[in-house]
Each structure stands twice: as C-alpha cells, then as structure tokens.
Coordinates of C-alpha atoms in Angstrom, one line a residue:
Chain M
M29 CA 0.0 0.0 0.0
N30 CA 2.8 2.3 0.9
F31 CA 4.3 1.6 -2.5
L32 CA 1.2 2.7 -4.4
R33 CA 0.9 5.8 -2.2
I34 CA 4.1 7.3 -3.6
F35 CA 2.4 7.6 -7.0
T36 CA -1.0 8.8 -5.8
R37 CA 0.5 11.6 -3.6
S38 CA -0.4 15.1 -4.6
Q39 CA 2.1 17.8 -5.3
S40 CA 4.5 19.2 -2.7
S41 CA 3.2 21.0 0.4
A42 CA 6.0 23.5 1.0
P43 CA 4.5 26.2 -1.3
A44 CA 1.3 26.0 0.7
A45 CA 3.3 26.5 3.9
R46 CA 5.2 29.4 2.5
E47 CA 2.0 31.1 1.3
R48 CA 0.2 30.6 4.6
L49 CA 3.1 32.0 6.6
Q50 CA 3.5 35.1 4.3
V51 CA -0.1 36.0 4.8
L52 CA -0.1 35.3 8.5
L53 CA 3.1 37.1 9.3
A54 CA 2.2 40.2 7.2
H55 CA -0.9 40.5 9.4
E56 CA 1.0 39.9 12.6
R57 CA 3.7 42.4 11.8
A58 CA 1.2 45.0 10.9
S59 CA -0.6 44.7 14.2
V60 CA 1.1 45.8 17.4
G61 CA -0.9 44.9 20.5
D62 CA -4.6 44.9 19.9
S63 CA -4.4 48.0 17.7
D64 CA -4.7 46.6 14.3
L65 CA -7.4 48.1 12.1
V66 CA -9.7 45.1 11.9
T67 CA -9.8 44.8 15.7
K68 CA -10.5 48.5 16.1
L69 CA -13.3 48.3 13.6
R70 CA -14.7 45.3 15.3
D71 CA -14.8 47.0 18.7
E72 CA -16.1 50.3 17.3
I73 CA -18.9 48.7 15.3
L74 CA -20.0 46.8 18.4
R75 CA -19.8 50.0 20.5
A76 CA -21.9 52.0 18.0
I77 CA -24.6 49.3 17.9
S78 CA -24.7 49.1 21.7
K79 CA -25.6 52.8 21.8
H80 CA -28.9 52.0 20.1
M81 CA -29.8 48.6 21.5
Q82 CA -28.8 46.3 24.2
I83 CA -26.5 43.7 22.6
D84 CA -27.0 40.2 23.7
D85 CA -23.5 38.7 23.3
D86 CA -25.0 35.3 22.4
R87 CA -26.7 36.8 19.4
V88 CA -23.6 38.5 18.0
S89 CA -21.2 36.5 15.8
V90 CA -18.0 38.1 14.6
K91 CA -16.2 36.4 11.8
M92 CA -12.9 37.3 10.2
E93 CA -11.0 35.9 7.3
R94 CA -7.5 37.3 6.7
G95 CA -6.5 37.0 3.1
A96 CA -3.4 38.0 1.1
K97 CA -5.0 41.1 -0.4
V98 CA -8.1 41.6 1.6
T99 CA -9.5 40.8 5.0
T100 CA -13.2 40.3 5.4
L101 CA -14.9 41.2 8.7
A102 CA -18.5 39.9 9.2
V103 CA -20.5 41.1 12.2
D104 CA -23.7 39.2 12.4
I105 CA -26.2 40.6 14.9
E106 CA -29.7 39.4 15.6
I107 CA -31.8 42.5 16.3
P108 CA -34.9 41.6 18.3
F109 CA -38.2 43.3 17.5
D110 CA -38.3 45.4 20.5
A111 CA -34.7 46.2 20.8
D112 CA -35.0 50.0 21.1
K113 CA -37.7 49.7 23.8
K114 CA -35.5 47.5 25.9
K115 CA -32.7 50.0 25.6
K116 CA -34.9 52.9 26.8
A117 CA -36.1 50.8 29.7
A118 CA -32.6 49.9 30.7
Chain P
M22 CA -19.7 15.9 31.4
G23 CA -16.7 15.9 29.1
K24 CA -13.3 14.6 29.8
V25 CA -10.4 17.0 30.1
I26 CA -7.1 15.9 28.7
V27 CA -3.8 17.7 28.9
V28 CA -1.1 17.1 26.3
T29 CA 2.2 18.0 27.9
S30 CA 5.9 17.2 27.8
G31 CA 8.1 19.8 29.5
K32 CA 10.5 19.9 26.5
G33 CA 9.6 21.9 23.4
G34 CA 9.4 20.6 19.9
V35 CA 8.5 17.0 20.8
G36 CA 5.0 17.1 19.1
K37 CA 2.5 18.4 21.7
T38 CA 0.6 20.6 19.2
T39 CA 0.8 18.1 16.4
S40 CA -0.5 15.4 18.8
S41 CA -3.3 17.7 20.2
A42 CA -4.5 18.4 16.7
A43 CA -4.2 14.9 15.5
L44 CA -5.9 13.3 18.5
G45 CA -8.6 16.0 18.6
A46 CA -9.5 15.3 14.9
A47 CA -9.3 11.5 15.5
L48 CA -11.8 11.8 18.4
A49 CA -14.1 14.1 16.5
H50 CA -14.0 11.8 13.5
N51 CA -16.7 9.5 14.9
G52 CA -18.9 12.4 15.9
D53 CA -17.7 13.2 19.4
K54 CA -17.7 16.9 20.2
V55 CA -14.1 18.0 20.7
V56 CA -12.4 21.3 21.6
V57 CA -8.7 21.8 21.4
V58 CA -7.5 24.6 23.6
D59 CA -4.2 26.4 23.0
F60 CA -2.5 27.4 26.3
D61 CA 0.6 28.9 24.7
V62 CA -0.2 32.6 25.2
G63 CA 2.2 34.7 23.2
L64 CA 3.5 31.9 21.0
R65 CA 0.3 30.3 19.7
N66 CA 0.6 27.7 17.0
L67 CA -2.3 25.4 17.2
D68 CA -4.3 27.7 15.0
L69 CA -1.6 27.4 12.3
V70 CA -1.3 23.6 12.6
M71 CA -5.1 23.2 12.3
G72 CA -5.3 25.7 9.4
A73 CA -7.5 28.2 11.2
E74 CA -4.9 31.0 11.6
R75 CA -6.8 33.4 9.2
R76 CA -10.0 33.1 11.1
V77 CA -9.0 33.9 14.7
V78 CA -11.2 36.7 16.0
Y79 CA -11.1 36.3 19.8
D80 CA -9.0 34.1 22.0
I81 CA -8.9 32.6 25.5
V82 CA -7.6 35.8 27.1
N83 CA -10.5 37.8 25.6
V84 CA -12.9 35.3 27.2
I85 CA -11.2 35.4 30.6
Q86 CA -11.2 39.2 30.6
G87 CA -14.9 39.3 29.7
E88 CA -14.3 40.9 26.3
A89 CA -15.9 38.1 24.4
K90 CA -18.2 35.2 25.0
L91 CA -16.8 31.7 24.9
T92 CA -19.1 30.8 21.9
Q93 CA -17.7 33.8 20.0
A94 CA -14.1 32.7 20.6
L95 CA -14.5 29.1 19.5
I96 CA -13.6 28.4 15.9
R97 CA -15.3 25.5 14.2
D98 CA -13.1 23.3 12.0
K99 CA -13.9 23.6 8.3
R100 CA -13.5 19.8 7.7
L101 CA -15.1 18.3 10.8
E102 CA -18.1 20.0 12.2
S103 CA -17.7 18.6 15.7
L104 CA -14.2 19.8 16.1
Y105 CA -13.5 23.2 17.6
L106 CA -10.4 25.3 18.5
L107 CA -10.0 27.8 21.3
P108 CA -7.0 29.9 20.3
A109 CA -4.4 31.4 22.7
S110 CA -3.7 35.1 22.6
Q111 CA -0.7 36.1 20.5
T112 CA -0.3 39.6 21.8
R113 CA -1.3 39.5 25.5
D114 CA 1.0 38.8 28.4
K115 CA 0.7 35.3 29.8
D116 CA -0.2 36.8 33.2
N117 CA -3.6 37.4 31.8
L118 CA -4.2 33.7 32.0
T119 CA -5.6 33.6 35.5
P120 CA -6.3 30.4 37.5
E121 CA -9.9 31.6 38.2
G122 CA -10.4 32.4 34.5
V123 CA -9.0 29.1 33.3
E124 CA -11.2 27.3 35.8
K125 CA -14.4 29.0 34.5
V126 CA -13.5 28.4 30.9
I127 CA -12.7 24.7 31.4
A128 CA -15.9 24.2 33.5
A129 CA -18.0 25.7 30.7
L130 CA -16.2 23.7 28.0
K131 CA -16.7 20.5 29.9
T132 CA -20.5 20.9 29.8
A133 CA -20.6 21.5 26.1
F134 CA -18.0 19.0 24.8
D135 CA -17.2 15.3 25.1
W136 CA -13.5 16.0 25.0
V137 CA -11.5 19.1 26.1
I138 CA -7.9 18.8 24.9
C139 CA -5.5 21.2 26.5
D140 CA -2.4 21.8 24.4
S141 CA 0.3 22.8 27.0
P142 CA 3.2 25.1 26.2
A143 CA 6.7 23.8 26.8
G144 CA 8.3 24.5 30.1
I145 CA 7.0 24.3 33.7
E146 CA 5.8 27.8 34.0
R147 CA 2.3 29.3 34.5
G148 CA 0.9 28.2 31.1
A149 CA 2.0 24.7 31.5
T150 CA 0.8 24.3 35.1
L151 CA -2.6 25.9 34.2
A152 CA -3.0 23.6 31.2
M153 CA -2.6 20.5 33.4
R154 CA -4.5 21.9 36.4
H155 CA -8.0 20.7 35.6
A156 CA -7.1 17.6 33.7
D157 CA -8.7 14.2 34.2
V158 CA -6.2 12.5 32.0
A159 CA -2.6 13.4 31.0
I160 CA -0.8 12.5 27.8
V161 CA 2.9 12.9 28.2
V162 CA 4.5 13.3 24.8
T163 CA 8.1 12.0 24.7
N164 CA 10.7 11.6 22.0
P165 CA 13.1 8.6 22.4
E166 CA 15.9 10.9 23.3
V167 CA 17.6 11.6 26.7
S168 CA 16.6 15.2 27.4
S169 CA 13.0 14.6 26.4
V170 CA 12.7 11.6 28.7
R171 CA 14.2 13.5 31.6
D172 CA 11.8 16.5 31.1
S173 CA 8.9 14.0 30.9
D174 CA 9.9 12.6 34.2
R175 CA 9.8 16.1 35.7
I176 CA 6.4 16.7 34.2
I177 CA 5.1 13.4 35.6
G178 CA 6.2 14.7 39.0
L179 CA 4.2 17.9 38.5
L180 CA 1.1 16.0 37.3
D181 CA 1.3 14.0 40.6
S182 CA 1.6 17.1 42.8
K183 CA 0.4 20.4 41.2
T184 CA -2.9 19.3 39.6
L185 CA -6.4 19.5 41.2
K186 CA -6.7 15.8 41.2
A187 CA -3.4 15.4 43.0
E188 CA -4.3 18.0 45.5
K189 CA -7.5 16.1 46.3
G190 CA -5.5 12.9 46.8
E191 CA -6.7 11.3 43.7
R192 CA -4.6 9.5 41.1
M193 CA -3.9 11.3 37.9
E194 CA -4.3 9.0 34.9
K195 CA -1.2 9.3 32.8
H196 CA -0.3 7.9 29.4
L197 CA 2.9 8.0 27.4
L198 CA 2.8 9.0 23.7
L199 CA 6.1 8.2 22.1
T200 CA 6.6 10.4 19.1
R201 CA 9.2 10.7 16.3
Y202 CA 10.0 7.0 16.7
D203 CA 12.4 5.6 14.1
P204 CA 12.3 1.8 14.3
V205 CA 15.3 1.4 12.1
R206 CA 17.5 3.5 14.3
A207 CA 16.2 1.9 17.4
E208 CA 16.9 -1.5 16.0
R209 CA 20.4 -0.4 15.1
G210 CA 20.9 0.6 18.7
D211 CA 21.1 4.3 18.0
M212 CA 17.9 5.3 19.6
L213 CA 16.2 4.5 22.9
K214 CA 13.9 1.6 22.5
V215 CA 10.2 1.7 23.5
D216 CA 10.9 -0.6 26.4
D217 CA 13.7 1.5 27.6
V218 CA 11.5 4.6 27.8
L219 CA 8.6 2.7 29.4
E220 CA 10.9 1.2 32.0
I221 CA 12.3 4.6 32.9
L222 CA 9.0 6.6 33.0
S223 CA 6.8 3.6 34.1
I224 CA 3.5 4.9 32.8
P225 CA 1.3 3.0 30.4
L226 CA 1.8 3.5 26.7
L227 CA -0.9 5.2 24.6
G228 CA 0.8 4.9 21.3
I229 CA 3.9 5.1 19.2
I230 CA 4.0 7.7 16.4
P231 CA 6.6 7.0 13.8
E232 CA 8.9 9.7 12.5
S233 CA 7.3 10.6 9.2
M234 CA 7.3 13.2 6.4
D235 CA 3.5 13.0 6.6
V236 CA 3.6 15.0 9.9
L237 CA 5.5 17.9 8.3
R238 CA 3.4 17.8 5.1
A239 CA 0.2 18.0 7.2
S240 CA 1.4 21.0 9.1
N241 CA 2.5 22.7 5.9
V242 CA -1.1 22.6 4.6
G243 CA -2.6 23.4 8.0
S244 CA -4.4 20.1 8.6
P245 CA -4.2 17.7 11.6
V246 CA -2.2 14.7 10.3
T247 CA -5.3 12.4 10.9
L248 CA -7.3 14.5 8.5
A249 CA -4.6 15.3 5.9
D250 CA -4.1 11.6 5.1
G251 CA -5.9 9.1 7.2
R252 CA -4.0 6.2 5.8
S253 CA -0.5 7.5 6.5
A254 CA 1.5 5.7 9.2
P255 CA 1.3 8.5 11.8
A256 CA -2.4 9.0 11.2
I257 CA -3.1 5.3 11.8
A258 CA -1.0 5.4 15.0
Y259 CA -3.0 8.5 16.2
F260 CA -6.3 6.9 15.3
E261 CA -5.4 3.9 17.4
A262 CA -4.2 6.1 20.3
A263 CA -7.6 7.8 20.2
R264 CA -9.4 4.5 20.4
R265 CA -7.3 3.6 23.4
L266 CA -8.3 6.9 25.0
N267 CA -11.8 5.8 24.5
G268 CA -11.1 2.8 26.6
E269 CA -10.5 0.2 23.8
N270 CA -8.0 -2.4 24.6
L271 CA -5.9 -2.4 21.5
P272 CA -2.4 -3.8 21.5
V273 CA 0.3 -1.2 20.7
T274 CA 2.3 -2.1 17.6
I275 CA 5.7 -0.8 17.0
P276 CA 5.6 1.0 13.6
G277 CA 7.6 -0.7 10.9
E278 CA 8.1 -3.9 12.9
K279 CA 6.0 -6.1 10.6
K280 CA 7.4 -5.3 7.1
G281 CA 5.6 -6.6 4.1
F282 CA 7.1 -7.4 0.8
F283 CA 7.4 -3.8 -0.4
G284 CA 8.6 -2.6 3.0
K285 CA 11.5 -5.0 2.8
I286 CA 12.5 -3.8 -0.6
F287 CA 12.1 -0.1 -0.1
G288 CA 12.9 0.0 3.6
R289 CA 12.5 3.4 5.2
K290 CA 11.9 5.3 2.0
A291 CA 8.5 3.9 1.6
A292 CA 7.4 4.5 5.2

C-alpha cells in the first residue's frame, strides 16, 4: 500500500506552507498589540450598535478571514423586534 | 460531562501541538464533540497547525477578561463539524491567563464538549501548570531521546503534585505517547527503544507515532495529520491512540516492525 501511495500523492506541500506564513506574518507584523485596524473596527462597530440597542452577546457573531490582499470582517447581529424599547427601559 | 485531557511534555518541539490536533481530529471523526485549547499565550501555533490562523477573532484571554463570550471565541473546523479550536492570545501577556479564569473556561467547555484537549506550552511555568491543572487524563508526549525523557519525568512529578486531582489525593491517569520514533535507528541501537523509555518513566503506553514526512506535510497545509491523510502511518497510529483513550484495549504495535514485501524492498523510504 505504501508503494502505491508514492504515485498517488499530490504535489509538494511546502509552497502552501510558504504562502500561509507570508499572509499570517504580514498581518501579525502590521498589528502591534490589539491596535490593528480590523480589531479596532470590530470594537467600534459593536460599541456603535450598543448605543442604540442592548447587545445580547450570544446573538452576535463576529467572523474574520484574513487573506493575502483583503480581510473580510463579518459582524452578524440578531436585532430583536423590541430592541429599542429595551434600551430605553434599561 | 466531558473529559479534560492535557497534552504535555516539558520539553519543546516534541510534538505536543501536532498530537493535540491529530488526536482531537481523530476523536471528532466519529462524531464526538471535541475542543482543542491552546494554552501557549504569546506563542500560539495550534491555529496554524489546524489551518484556522486566518479566522482567529477572539482568544482565551478575551474570554477570561470578559471581552468576548466563549461561543464567540470558538472556531469551528472547516472539515469536521464537531471539532473546535479555542486559540491562545498572541499579543497579550501570559499573566492574563488567571487560575480563576481558566477554571471557568474549562468548566464551561466540559459541559458543552465530550473532550476538552489542553495543548500545553513547553516548560513548567504558568501556562504549563494551568493547562494541566483541571485535567482528568494526561498525555505525556516524549521523544526517544535523553533530554525529552528527563523532562517528561519532571512533568510526571508535577502531574502528581500540582494538579487539582493530585491535591484532592486522587490519582492522575497518565499515558505515554512516544513520538518521532524511528524503528530502524532503534533496531540499530542508535535510539532509545520503546521498552527503555517505558521502563524509565513507568507509565502506560498510549501509542507510538513513527517519525514521518507526513507530519511535516500536514502542518504545511494546515491540517491535523489524521485528516490530511488518514491512511498514513502516523495517522493510523494517532487513530489507534484515540481508540485507546476511548477505553478500547488495542495492543500497541511498534511501527515498521512487521514489514511486508514492499517494505522489505524499499525500507524506510516507503514509510
């Protein structure tokens, strides 16, 4: 079985390692402490929303995908029907 | 209530992170809910080995400091839907990992997962002692090499004294995972043999992971070796180790001992 596996094996994996490291390290070098742009945006978006409604942490999902050229930030918030009333009452 | 496992070693570079990821994926493979927790604050790498490094939003320190909910910090694996990762913080000081905070996080994870695998940092400092603190079971990762065996012995001492179980007077269940094992060199007498290590450390054997290019290849592409190529020699060894963790009584085979026809011809190259 090992013998056959030599022929079925896909191409080398080192280029993938190199590419992953380049993207990761570019992001890590750019961010000192927690001050990178995406983190700032994330925190400010959540703060802005919390001004208008009470955020239930369990109903907020923040997803990030760091790419070579772009990073996507997705903030998914469930806004309940009576969100603004709750805020006024609070 | 889930089982808490610490993967530890004392010495660095012996395969703790590789083993945490591989065993986590192997356990999740048959549907068990598994979370792998990185305790190496400041030098996290589990995210990279599991291929989730681009998706880290929050980490364990954020959860402990109340900046994020646990559910927000957990990253679901893209290949196995019952496998999750809780990353360590890369930028925070490791002092932010407080005993009370870790206790809360582990308690919450135990109720939601079947297995909580704590990937310990090297050394015997805070991160390492906190990683082992709440463990029900310890996996001591050891290379067949003098300094690794010595450090494992030291860690076994800590497991028997510094953990919650030890403090309560209970016995910590410990297993030896021998990694980077090269049967040809051991046979030649150039490497400690399995029995040598077992005799010195005297804890039961969970598995023997052969030295293999497949491990490096898997980390290159960001996949636990058990998911990258389930038929590779190290993956098979990890799958068997996972079954033993589940209580199965499987005999441990020394990799490469039974060589088939092709094995005899190609020797180590084919392994």
